[in-house]
Amino acid sequence: MSTMVDLVIRDALLVTPEASRPGAVAVDGGRIVAIGRSDAMPAARRVIDIGGRPLIPGALDVHTHVREPGFSHKETWATATAAAAVGGVTTIFDMPNTNPPTGNAAAVREKIAIAARQAHVDFGVYGYVGETNIGDLRSMADAGASAFKLFLGSDNPLVPCPNDGAVLDAMAQIRQTGLRCTVHAENTPILNWRGAQMKAAGRDDLSAHLAQHADIATVEAVQRIALFSEWTGCKIHIAHENCRHAVPVIAAAKRRGVDITAETCPHYLLLSMDDAEQAGGNALRVKPPVREAGHADALWAALLDGTIDMISTDHAPHPAQEKHRASIWETSPGFPGVETSMRLMLTEVAAGRLTLRHYVKLACEAPARAFGLWPRKGALVVGADADLVVLDLNHRETVRGGQFQSLGKVTPFEGRETIGRASQTFVRGTLVMDNGGLAGAPGVGRPLQRP
Ligand code: DOR
Ligand code: ZN
């Protein structure tokens, strides 16, 4: 018996964390309905032969700053999700430091509505955790927040850092929603004190930013939030892990059974302060900072041994004029990432630093599992959403920010040669990127269903 399905992608190399094997995938109604030999697929309205190229689940990036509402001169939902589609990312999670911040149920609903009109890929929305909205956390989850974001170490008045008493109360509430809380783990008083010292000393260069964000500031905050997680039972996720001294703290928490996951980003794995000049001086500013040479090796080791669970990007676009300022304190922190992450990591695969299967675990399976989405997302299995990415492992290209879909054009990876990229991206069976160009219409992307 054979019924007509929407799509078959045949002559693929199906790559999962467990295996790489030749085969094909059949898609109907946006879901994977069959996986097997290319000659055993049902008839389809559309058949794509990918000539033996790898086919992987679309990547998830659980840390992006889309900027709308409030900062559409930096990025929009259309441009951020176009960048994701080009980058082989089929699900993004958006951070709540917008204007208004995503701090109550109405703001969650409003952001989802703005996003749904524009999105090229699926999306989750983070709810902000503050001192004044602890009573709103449950209704934010009910309104569709996919996770929560706690800024420890923020000086952004839109999303202030709550005191530790409020954090404990909030975590008790979040525990009841079953959602995970992602944490920007830095100690605010240390940052404030050291920042004031640097400014008083007249220092305004990138090294002053690094000195402000001392290693101990993140080690302490990771330690504290792991303890709070253990105490309250609230699942946590350490955002943008960047410091070799925090790795053993995460490892120790995992060993004693704390439900803690962690991400790191390509800029912490591939850059150090030694790259500042090449990256455009102050343009390398990001919070937390890219540190001295020596941290990256420890982060790689932690990524490969599972202490760090996944790759994200902290995609944080800003206009060029905000990235090229004389004073570090006036320079906006962060840069776009969702468009280049897969290219940069595939380049490391080509160099033999990790296997493609391991990359699929770090970019697809692990984020989906941590945020309750697996195996609907991040898996090549029957029943999963047909979020699929075809890879061209031989594609060589130079990173050029000017060519980005993102409105953020300043990247510290400018000029870097990459090997390998996503050549086609499908979101629930719809082609959204083909050969590096956008293929789908805005509005294909949908909000994630509550895990
Ligand atoms: O570098 C950063 N940029 N760190 C943050 O925590 C926020 C982000 C942004 O929104 O630009
Ligand atoms: Zn961020």
CSV table of C-alpha atoms and ligand atoms in Angstrom, one decimal:
chain,number,residue,atom,x,y,z
A,1,MET,CA,0.0,0.0,0.0
A,2,SER,CA,1.4,3.4,-0.9
A,3,THR,CA,-0.1,6.7,-0.4
A,4,MET,CA,1.3,9.9,-1.9
A,5,VAL,CA,3.4,12.0,0.6
A,6,ASP,CA,4.5,15.6,0.4
A,7,LEU,CA,8.2,15.1,0.1
A,8,VAL,CA,11.0,12.6,-0.1
A,9,ILE,CA,14.6,13.5,0.3
A,10,ARG,CA,16.6,10.6,-1.1
A,11,ASP,CA,20.2,9.5,-1.5
A,12,ALA,CA,21.1,11.2,1.8
A,13,LEU,CA,23.7,10.3,4.4
A,14,LEU,CA,21.5,10.4,7.5
A,15,VAL,CA,23.6,11.7,10.4
A,16,THR,CA,22.5,11.3,14.0
A,17,PRO,CA,24.6,11.2,17.2
A,18,GLU,CA,24.4,7.4,17.0
A,19,ALA,CA,25.2,6.7,13.3
A,20,SER,CA,25.8,7.9,9.8
A,21,ARG,CA,24.0,5.7,7.2
A,22,PRO,CA,22.8,6.1,3.7
A,23,GLY,CA,19.1,6.5,3.4
A,24,ALA,CA,16.1,8.7,2.8
A,25,VAL,CA,13.4,10.6,4.7
A,26,ALA,CA,9.7,10.9,3.7
A,27,VAL,CA,7.7,13.9,4.9
A,28,ASP,CA,4.0,14.5,5.1
A,29,GLY,CA,2.0,17.1,6.9
A,30,GLY,CA,5.2,18.7,8.2
A,31,ARG,CA,6.3,15.5,10.0
A,32,ILE,CA,8.8,12.7,9.2
A,33,VAL,CA,6.6,9.7,8.2
A,34,ALA,CA,9.3,7.3,7.0
A,35,ILE,CA,13.0,6.8,7.3
A,36,GLY,CA,14.8,4.0,5.4
A,37,ARG,CA,16.4,3.0,2.1
A,38,SER,CA,16.0,5.4,-0.8
A,39,ASP,CA,14.3,2.7,-2.9
A,40,ALA,CA,11.8,1.9,-0.1
A,41,MET,CA,10.2,5.4,0.2
A,42,PRO,CA,6.6,6.1,-0.6
A,43,ALA,CA,5.6,8.0,-3.7
A,44,ALA,CA,5.9,11.8,-3.2
A,45,ARG,CA,4.7,15.0,-4.8
A,46,ARG,CA,8.3,16.2,-4.6
A,47,VAL,CA,11.5,14.1,-4.6
A,48,ILE,CA,14.8,15.7,-4.0
A,49,ASP,CA,18.0,13.6,-4.6
A,50,ILE,CA,20.8,15.1,-2.5
A,51,GLY,CA,23.5,13.0,-4.1
A,52,GLY,CA,24.9,11.4,-0.9
A,53,ARG,CA,25.2,14.6,1.1
A,54,PRO,CA,24.7,14.6,4.8
A,55,LEU,CA,21.1,15.2,6.1
A,56,ILE,CA,20.9,16.3,9.7
A,57,PRO,CA,18.1,17.6,12.0
A,58,GLY,CA,17.8,21.3,11.9
A,59,ALA,CA,19.9,23.0,14.6
A,60,LEU,CA,18.4,24.7,17.6
A,61,ASP,CA,19.9,27.9,19.0
A,62,VAL,CA,18.5,28.5,22.4
A,63,HIS,CA,20.2,31.9,22.9
A,64,THR,CA,19.4,34.7,20.4
A,65,HIS,CA,18.4,38.3,20.8
A,66,VAL,CA,15.9,39.1,18.1
A,67,ARG,CA,15.3,42.7,19.4
A,68,GLU,CA,11.6,43.1,18.5
A,69,PRO,CA,9.6,44.8,20.0
A,70,GLY,CA,11.6,47.9,20.7
A,71,PHE,CA,14.9,47.7,18.8
A,72,SER,CA,13.9,47.0,15.2
A,73,HIS,CA,16.9,49.1,14.0
A,74,LYS,CA,19.1,46.4,15.4
A,75,GLU,CA,17.2,43.3,14.2
A,76,THR,CA,13.7,42.2,13.3
A,77,TRP,CA,12.0,38.8,13.5
A,78,ALA,CA,12.2,38.6,9.7
A,79,THR,CA,15.9,39.3,9.6
A,80,ALA,CA,16.9,37.2,12.6
A,81,THR,CA,14.9,34.2,11.4
A,82,ALA,CA,16.2,34.6,7.8
A,83,ALA,CA,19.7,34.5,9.3
A,84,ALA,CA,18.8,31.3,11.2
A,85,ALA,CA,17.4,29.7,8.0
A,86,VAL,CA,20.6,30.5,6.1
A,87,GLY,CA,22.6,29.2,9.1
A,88,GLY,CA,20.8,25.8,9.2
A,89,VAL,CA,19.0,26.7,12.4
A,90,THR,CA,15.3,25.7,12.4
A,91,THR,CA,14.4,26.7,15.9
A,92,ILE,CA,15.6,29.8,17.9
A,93,PHE,CA,14.8,30.9,21.4
A,94,ASP,CA,14.5,34.7,21.8
A,95,MET,CA,15.8,36.6,24.9
A,96,PRO,CA,13.5,38.9,26.8
A,97,ASN,CA,15.6,42.1,26.9
A,98,THR,CA,13.3,43.8,24.4
A,99,ASN,CA,11.2,46.9,25.0
A,100,PRO,CA,8.9,46.2,26.6
A,101,PRO,CA,10.7,43.3,28.2
A,102,THR,CA,9.0,40.0,28.0
A,103,GLY,CA,8.0,40.2,31.6
A,104,ASN,CA,4.3,39.3,31.8
A,105,ALA,CA,1.7,37.1,30.0
A,106,ALA,CA,0.6,40.0,27.7
A,107,ALA,CA,4.1,40.7,26.6
A,108,VAL,CA,4.7,37.0,25.9
A,109,ARG,CA,1.5,36.9,23.7
A,110,GLU,CA,2.4,40.2,22.0
A,111,LYS,CA,5.9,39.0,21.1
A,112,ILE,CA,4.6,35.7,19.8
A,113,ALA,CA,2.2,37.6,17.6
A,114,ILE,CA,4.9,39.9,16.2
A,115,ALA,CA,7.2,36.9,15.6
A,116,ALA,CA,4.6,34.7,13.9
A,117,ARG,CA,3.9,37.2,11.2
A,118,GLN,CA,7.6,37.3,10.2
A,119,ALA,CA,9.3,34.1,11.2
A,120,HIS,CA,11.1,31.9,8.7
A,121,VAL,CA,11.9,29.3,11.4
A,122,ASP,CA,10.2,28.0,14.5
A,123,PHE,CA,10.7,30.0,17.7
A,124,GLY,CA,10.5,29.9,21.4
A,125,VAL,CA,10.2,33.0,23.6
A,126,TYR,CA,11.9,33.5,27.0
A,127,GLY,CA,10.2,35.0,29.9
A,128,TYR,CA,12.1,37.6,32.0
A,129,VAL,CA,12.6,36.8,35.7
A,130,GLY,CA,12.7,39.9,37.9
A,131,GLU,CA,11.8,41.1,41.4
A,132,THR,CA,8.5,42.6,40.4
A,133,ASN,CA,7.0,39.8,38.3
A,134,ILE,CA,7.3,36.6,40.4
A,135,GLY,CA,3.6,36.4,40.5
A,136,ASP,CA,3.4,36.5,36.7
A,137,LEU,CA,5.8,33.6,36.0
A,138,ARG,CA,3.1,30.9,35.9
A,139,SER,CA,0.9,32.9,33.6
A,140,MET,CA,3.8,33.6,31.3
A,141,ALA,CA,4.4,29.9,30.9
A,142,ASP,CA,0.7,29.4,30.2
A,143,ALA,CA,0.9,32.2,27.6
A,144,GLY,CA,3.5,30.3,25.7
A,145,ALA,CA,6.9,31.1,27.2
A,146,SER,CA,9.3,28.2,26.3
A,147,ALA,CA,11.8,28.9,29.1
A,148,PHE,CA,12.8,31.6,31.5
A,149,LYS,CA,15.8,33.9,31.6
A,150,LEU,CA,17.5,35.2,34.7
A,151,PHE,CA,20.0,37.9,34.3
A,152,LEU,CA,22.6,37.8,37.1
A,153,GLY,CA,25.1,40.4,36.1
A,154,SER,CA,23.0,42.7,34.1
A,155,ASP,CA,23.3,46.5,34.0
A,156,ASN,CA,20.4,46.9,31.6
A,157,PRO,CA,17.7,48.9,33.3
A,158,LEU,CA,15.0,47.1,31.2
A,159,VAL,CA,15.9,43.7,32.7
A,160,PRO,CA,17.5,44.4,36.1
A,161,CYS,CA,19.1,41.6,38.1
A,162,PRO,CA,16.9,40.5,41.0
A,163,ASN,CA,18.2,40.1,44.5
A,164,ASP,CA,19.0,36.6,45.8
A,165,GLY,CA,15.8,36.4,47.9
A,166,ALA,CA,13.7,37.1,44.8
A,167,VAL,CA,15.7,34.7,42.8
A,168,LEU,CA,14.9,31.9,45.2
A,169,ASP,CA,11.2,32.7,45.2
A,170,ALA,CA,11.2,32.9,41.4
A,171,MET,CA,13.0,29.6,41.1
A,172,ALA,CA,10.4,27.9,43.3
A,173,GLN,CA,7.7,29.3,41.0
A,174,ILE,CA,9.5,28.2,37.8
A,175,ARG,CA,10.0,24.8,39.2
A,176,GLN,CA,6.2,24.4,39.2
A,177,THR,CA,6.0,25.3,35.5
A,178,GLY,CA,8.4,22.5,34.6
A,179,LEU,CA,10.3,24.9,32.4
A,180,ARG,CA,14.1,25.5,32.5
A,181,CYS,CA,15.6,28.7,33.6
A,182,THR,CA,18.6,30.0,31.6
A,183,VAL,CA,21.0,32.1,33.6
A,184,HIS,CA,23.5,34.8,32.6
A,185,ALA,CA,25.8,33.9,35.5
A,186,GLU,CA,27.9,36.8,36.6
A,187,ASN,CA,28.1,38.5,40.1
A,188,THR,CA,26.6,42.0,39.7
A,189,PRO,CA,28.4,43.7,42.7
A,190,ILE,CA,31.8,42.5,41.4
A,191,LEU,CA,31.0,43.8,37.9
A,192,ASN,CA,29.8,47.2,39.3
A,193,TRP,CA,32.7,47.6,41.6
A,194,ARG,CA,35.4,46.7,39.1
A,195,GLY,CA,33.7,48.7,36.3
A,196,ALA,CA,33.7,51.8,38.5
A,197,GLN,CA,37.4,51.2,39.3
A,198,MET,CA,38.2,50.9,35.6
A,199,LYS,CA,36.3,54.1,34.8
A,200,ALA,CA,37.9,56.0,37.7
A,201,ALA,CA,41.3,54.9,36.4
A,202,GLY,CA,40.4,56.4,33.0
A,203,ARG,CA,40.6,53.0,31.3
A,204,ASP,CA,38.3,52.6,28.3
A,205,ASP,CA,39.8,49.9,26.2
A,206,LEU,CA,38.8,46.2,25.7
A,207,SER,CA,41.2,45.0,28.4
A,208,ALA,CA,39.3,47.1,31.0
A,209,HIS,CA,36.1,45.3,30.0
A,210,LEU,CA,37.9,42.0,30.6
A,211,ALA,CA,39.2,43.2,33.9
A,212,GLN,CA,35.7,44.2,34.9
A,213,HIS,CA,34.3,40.8,34.1
A,214,ALA,CA,36.8,39.0,36.3
A,215,ASP,CA,36.8,35.2,36.3
A,216,ILE,CA,35.7,35.0,39.9
A,217,ALA,CA,32.5,37.0,39.0
A,218,THR,CA,31.3,34.1,36.8
A,219,VAL,CA,32.6,31.3,38.9
A,220,GLU,CA,30.8,32.6,41.9
A,221,ALA,CA,27.5,33.1,40.1
A,222,VAL,CA,27.6,29.7,38.5
A,223,GLN,CA,28.3,28.2,42.0
A,224,ARG,CA,25.5,30.2,43.6
A,225,ILE,CA,22.9,29.4,41.0
A,226,ALA,CA,23.8,25.7,41.0
A,227,LEU,CA,23.2,25.7,44.7
A,228,PHE,CA,19.9,27.6,44.3
A,229,SER,CA,18.9,25.0,41.7
A,230,GLU,CA,19.7,22.2,44.1
A,231,TRP,CA,17.8,23.9,46.8
A,232,THR,CA,14.7,24.7,44.9
A,233,GLY,CA,14.5,22.0,42.3
A,234,CYS,CA,14.4,24.5,39.4
A,235,LYS,CA,16.1,23.2,36.3
A,236,ILE,CA,18.8,25.6,35.1
A,237,HIS,CA,20.9,26.2,32.0
A,238,ILE,CA,24.1,28.2,32.1
A,239,ALA,CA,24.2,30.6,29.2
A,240,HIS,CA,27.4,31.4,27.2
A,241,GLU,CA,29.9,29.5,29.4
A,242,ASN,CA,33.2,31.3,28.8
A,243,CYS,CA,35.6,30.6,31.6
A,244,ARG,CA,37.8,27.6,32.3
A,245,HIS,CA,37.5,28.1,36.1
A,246,ALA,CA,33.7,27.7,35.9
A,247,VAL,CA,33.9,24.3,34.1
A,248,PRO,CA,34.7,22.3,37.3
A,249,VAL,CA,31.9,24.0,39.1
A,250,ILE,CA,29.4,22.8,36.5
A,251,ALA,CA,30.9,19.4,36.5
A,252,ALA,CA,30.7,19.1,40.2
A,253,ALA,CA,27.0,20.2,40.2
A,254,LYS,CA,26.2,17.6,37.6
A,255,ARG,CA,28.0,14.9,39.6
A,256,ARG,CA,25.8,15.6,42.6
A,257,GLY,CA,22.6,15.4,40.5
A,258,VAL,CA,21.7,19.1,39.9
A,259,ASP,CA,19.6,19.4,36.8
A,260,ILE,CA,22.0,21.8,35.1
A,261,THR,CA,22.9,22.1,31.5
A,262,ALA,CA,25.3,24.5,29.8
A,263,GLU,CA,26.1,26.1,26.5
A,264,THR,CA,29.1,27.7,25.0
A,265,CYS,CA,29.4,29.8,21.8
A,266,PRO,CA,31.7,29.8,18.8
A,267,HIS,CA,33.4,33.0,19.9
A,268,TYR,CA,34.5,31.5,23.2
A,269,LEU,CA,35.7,28.3,21.4
A,270,LEU,CA,37.5,30.0,18.5
A,271,LEU,CA,38.7,33.4,19.7
A,272,SER,CA,40.7,35.0,22.5
A,273,MET,CA,41.8,38.5,23.4
A,274,ASP,CA,44.7,37.9,21.0
A,275,ASP,CA,42.1,38.2,18.2
A,276,ALA,CA,40.9,41.6,19.3
A,277,GLU,CA,42.7,43.7,16.8
A,278,GLN,CA,41.7,41.4,13.9
A,279,ALA,CA,38.1,41.5,15.2
A,280,GLY,CA,38.0,45.3,15.1
A,281,GLY,CA,39.3,46.3,18.6
A,282,ASN,CA,36.3,47.2,20.7
A,283,ALA,CA,34.0,45.3,18.4
A,284,LEU,CA,35.0,42.1,20.2
A,285,ARG,CA,33.2,43.5,23.3
A,286,VAL,CA,30.6,40.9,24.4
A,287,LYS,CA,29.2,40.1,27.9
A,288,PRO,CA,30.5,37.9,29.2
A,289,PRO,CA,33.9,38.6,27.5
A,290,VAL,CA,36.0,36.6,25.2
A,291,ARG,CA,39.0,35.9,27.6
A,292,GLU,CA,42.7,35.4,27.4
A,293,ALA,CA,44.1,32.5,25.3
A,294,GLY,CA,43.9,29.3,27.3
A,295,HIS,CA,40.2,29.3,28.2
A,296,ALA,CA,39.1,28.0,24.8
A,297,ASP,CA,41.1,24.7,25.2
A,298,ALA,CA,39.3,24.0,28.5
A,299,LEU,CA,35.9,24.9,27.0
A,300,TRP,CA,36.6,22.5,24.1
A,301,ALA,CA,37.5,19.7,26.5
A,302,ALA,CA,34.3,20.4,28.5
A,303,LEU,CA,32.3,20.3,25.3
A,304,LEU,CA,33.8,17.1,24.2
A,305,ASP,CA,33.4,15.3,27.5
A,306,GLY,CA,29.8,16.5,28.0
A,307,THR,CA,30.2,19.0,30.9
A,308,ILE,CA,29.1,21.6,28.4
A,309,ASP,CA,26.1,20.2,26.7
A,310,MET,CA,25.5,22.3,23.6
A,311,ILE,CA,26.4,25.1,21.2
A,312,SER,CA,24.4,28.3,21.1
A,313,THR,CA,25.4,31.7,19.7
A,314,ASP,CA,24.1,34.5,21.9
A,315,HIS,CA,23.2,36.2,18.6
A,316,ALA,CA,23.3,39.8,19.6
A,317,PRO,CA,23.2,42.2,16.6
A,318,HIS,CA,23.9,45.9,16.8
A,319,PRO,CA,24.3,48.5,14.1
A,320,ALA,CA,27.9,49.1,12.9
A,321,GLN,CA,28.1,52.6,14.4
A,322,GLU,CA,27.4,51.1,17.9
A,323,LYS,CA,30.2,48.5,17.5
A,324,HIS,CA,32.9,50.9,16.4
A,325,ARG,CA,33.2,53.5,19.2
A,326,ALA,CA,36.4,54.8,20.8
A,327,SER,CA,35.3,54.0,24.3
A,328,ILE,CA,34.7,50.4,25.3
A,329,TRP,CA,31.9,51.6,27.7
A,330,GLU,CA,30.1,53.2,24.8
A,331,THR,CA,30.5,50.1,22.6
A,332,SER,CA,27.4,47.8,22.4
A,333,PRO,CA,28.2,44.3,23.5
A,334,GLY,CA,27.6,41.3,21.3
A,335,PHE,CA,27.5,40.4,17.6
A,336,PRO,CA,25.4,38.2,15.3
A,337,GLY,CA,26.0,34.5,15.4
A,338,VAL,CA,23.1,32.4,14.2
A,339,GLU,CA,24.2,32.7,10.6
A,340,THR,CA,27.8,31.6,11.0
A,341,SER,CA,27.7,29.1,13.9
A,342,MET,CA,27.2,26.0,11.7
A,343,ARG,CA,29.8,27.1,9.2
A,344,LEU,CA,32.4,27.7,11.9
A,345,MET,CA,31.7,24.4,13.7
A,346,LEU,CA,31.7,22.4,10.4
A,347,THR,CA,35.1,23.9,9.8
A,348,GLU,CA,36.2,22.4,13.1
A,349,VAL,CA,34.7,19.1,11.9
A,350,ALA,CA,36.7,19.4,8.7
A,351,ALA,CA,39.8,20.0,10.9
A,352,GLY,CA,39.1,16.8,12.9
A,353,ARG,CA,38.4,18.5,16.2
A,354,LEU,CA,35.0,16.8,16.5
A,355,THR,CA,33.0,14.3,14.5
A,356,LEU,CA,29.9,15.4,12.5
A,357,ARG,CA,27.9,13.0,14.6
A,358,HIS,CA,29.1,14.8,17.8
A,359,TYR,CA,28.2,18.1,16.2
A,360,VAL,CA,24.7,16.9,15.6
A,361,LYS,CA,24.4,16.0,19.3
A,362,LEU,CA,25.7,19.4,20.4
A,363,ALA,CA,23.7,21.6,18.0
A,364,CYS,CA,20.5,19.6,17.6
A,365,GLU,CA,19.8,16.8,20.1
A,366,ALA,CA,21.1,18.3,23.3
A,367,PRO,CA,19.3,21.7,23.1
A,368,ALA,CA,16.0,19.9,22.1
A,369,ARG,CA,16.4,17.5,25.1
A,370,ALA,CA,17.3,20.2,27.6
A,371,PHE,CA,14.3,22.3,26.8
A,372,GLY,CA,11.8,19.4,26.6
A,373,LEU,CA,11.4,19.4,22.8
A,374,TRP,CA,13.1,16.1,21.9
A,375,PRO,CA,12.4,14.0,19.8
A,376,ARG,CA,9.8,16.3,18.1
A,377,LYS,CA,12.8,18.7,17.4
A,378,GLY,CA,16.5,17.8,17.0
A,379,ALA,CA,15.9,14.2,15.9
A,380,LEU,CA,15.7,12.2,12.7
A,381,VAL,CA,12.9,9.8,13.7
A,382,VAL,CA,9.4,9.0,12.5
A,383,GLY,CA,7.0,11.5,14.1
A,384,ALA,CA,9.5,14.3,14.5
A,385,ASP,CA,8.9,17.7,12.8
A,386,ALA,CA,10.6,17.6,9.4
A,387,ASP,CA,13.2,20.2,10.3
A,388,LEU,CA,15.9,19.1,8.1
A,389,VAL,CA,19.2,20.5,6.9
A,390,VAL,CA,21.3,19.3,3.9
A,391,LEU,CA,25.0,19.9,4.3
A,392,ASP,CA,27.6,20.7,1.8
A,393,LEU,CA,30.8,19.7,3.6
A,394,ASN,CA,33.1,20.9,0.8
A,395,HIS,CA,31.7,24.5,0.5
A,396,ARG,CA,34.5,27.0,1.1
A,397,GLU,CA,33.6,30.6,1.8
A,398,THR,CA,34.9,33.7,3.6
A,399,VAL,CA,32.8,35.2,6.3
A,400,ARG,CA,31.6,38.6,5.2
A,401,GLY,CA,29.3,40.4,7.5
A,402,GLY,CA,28.1,42.6,4.7
A,403,GLN,CA,26.4,39.6,3.2
A,404,PHE,CA,24.4,38.6,6.3
A,405,GLN,CA,20.6,38.4,6.4
A,406,SER,CA,21.0,39.8,10.0
A,407,LEU,CA,20.9,43.5,10.3
A,408,GLY,CA,24.0,43.1,12.5
A,409,LYS,CA,26.9,43.2,10.0
A,410,VAL,CA,29.8,43.4,12.4
A,411,THR,CA,31.3,40.0,13.3
A,412,PRO,CA,34.6,39.1,14.9
A,413,PHE,CA,34.8,36.3,12.4
A,414,GLU,CA,35.0,38.8,9.4
A,415,GLY,CA,37.5,37.4,6.8
A,416,ARG,CA,37.6,33.9,8.3
A,417,GLU,CA,37.6,31.0,5.8
A,418,THR,CA,35.0,28.3,6.5
A,419,ILE,CA,34.7,24.8,5.1
A,420,GLY,CA,31.2,23.4,5.0
A,421,ARG,CA,27.7,24.9,5.3
A,422,ALA,CA,24.0,24.2,5.3
A,423,SER,CA,23.0,24.2,1.7
A,424,GLN,CA,19.2,23.6,2.2
A,425,THR,CA,17.0,24.1,5.2
A,426,PHE,CA,13.5,22.7,5.7
A,427,VAL,CA,11.2,23.8,8.5
A,428,ARG,CA,8.4,21.2,9.0
A,429,GLY,CA,8.9,20.1,5.4
A,430,THR,CA,8.9,23.6,3.9
A,431,LEU,CA,12.1,24.7,2.1
A,432,VAL,CA,13.1,28.0,3.7
A,433,MET,CA,16.7,28.2,2.4
A,434,ASP,CA,18.2,26.9,-0.8
A,435,ASN,CA,21.9,27.2,-1.8
A,436,GLY,CA,22.5,30.1,0.7
A,437,GLY,CA,19.5,32.1,-0.3
A,438,LEU,CA,16.1,32.5,1.4
A,439,ALA,CA,13.5,30.3,-0.2
A,440,GLY,CA,10.4,30.5,2.1
A,441,ALA,CA,8.0,33.3,2.9
A,442,PRO,CA,7.9,35.0,6.3
A,443,GLY,CA,5.3,33.4,8.5
A,444,VAL,CA,6.4,29.8,7.9
A,445,GLY,CA,7.9,29.8,11.4
A,446,ARG,CA,5.6,29.0,14.3
A,447,PRO,CA,5.8,29.3,18.1
A,448,LEU,CA,6.9,26.1,19.9
A,449,GLN,CA,4.2,24.2,21.6
A,450,ARG,CA,4.6,24.0,25.4
A,451,PRO,CA,6.8,21.1,26.2
B,1,DOR,O1,27.0,40.8,24.9
B,1,DOR,C1,25.8,40.8,25.3
B,1,DOR,N1,24.8,41.3,24.5
B,1,DOR,N2,25.5,40.3,26.4
B,1,DOR,C2,24.2,40.3,27.0
B,1,DOR,O2,24.0,39.9,28.0
B,1,DOR,C3,23.2,41.0,26.2
B,1,DOR,C4,23.5,41.1,24.8
B,1,DOR,C5,22.6,42.1,24.0
B,1,DOR,O3,21.4,42.0,24.2
B,1,DOR,O4,23.1,42.8,23.2
B,2,ZN,ZN,22.5,36.9,25.5
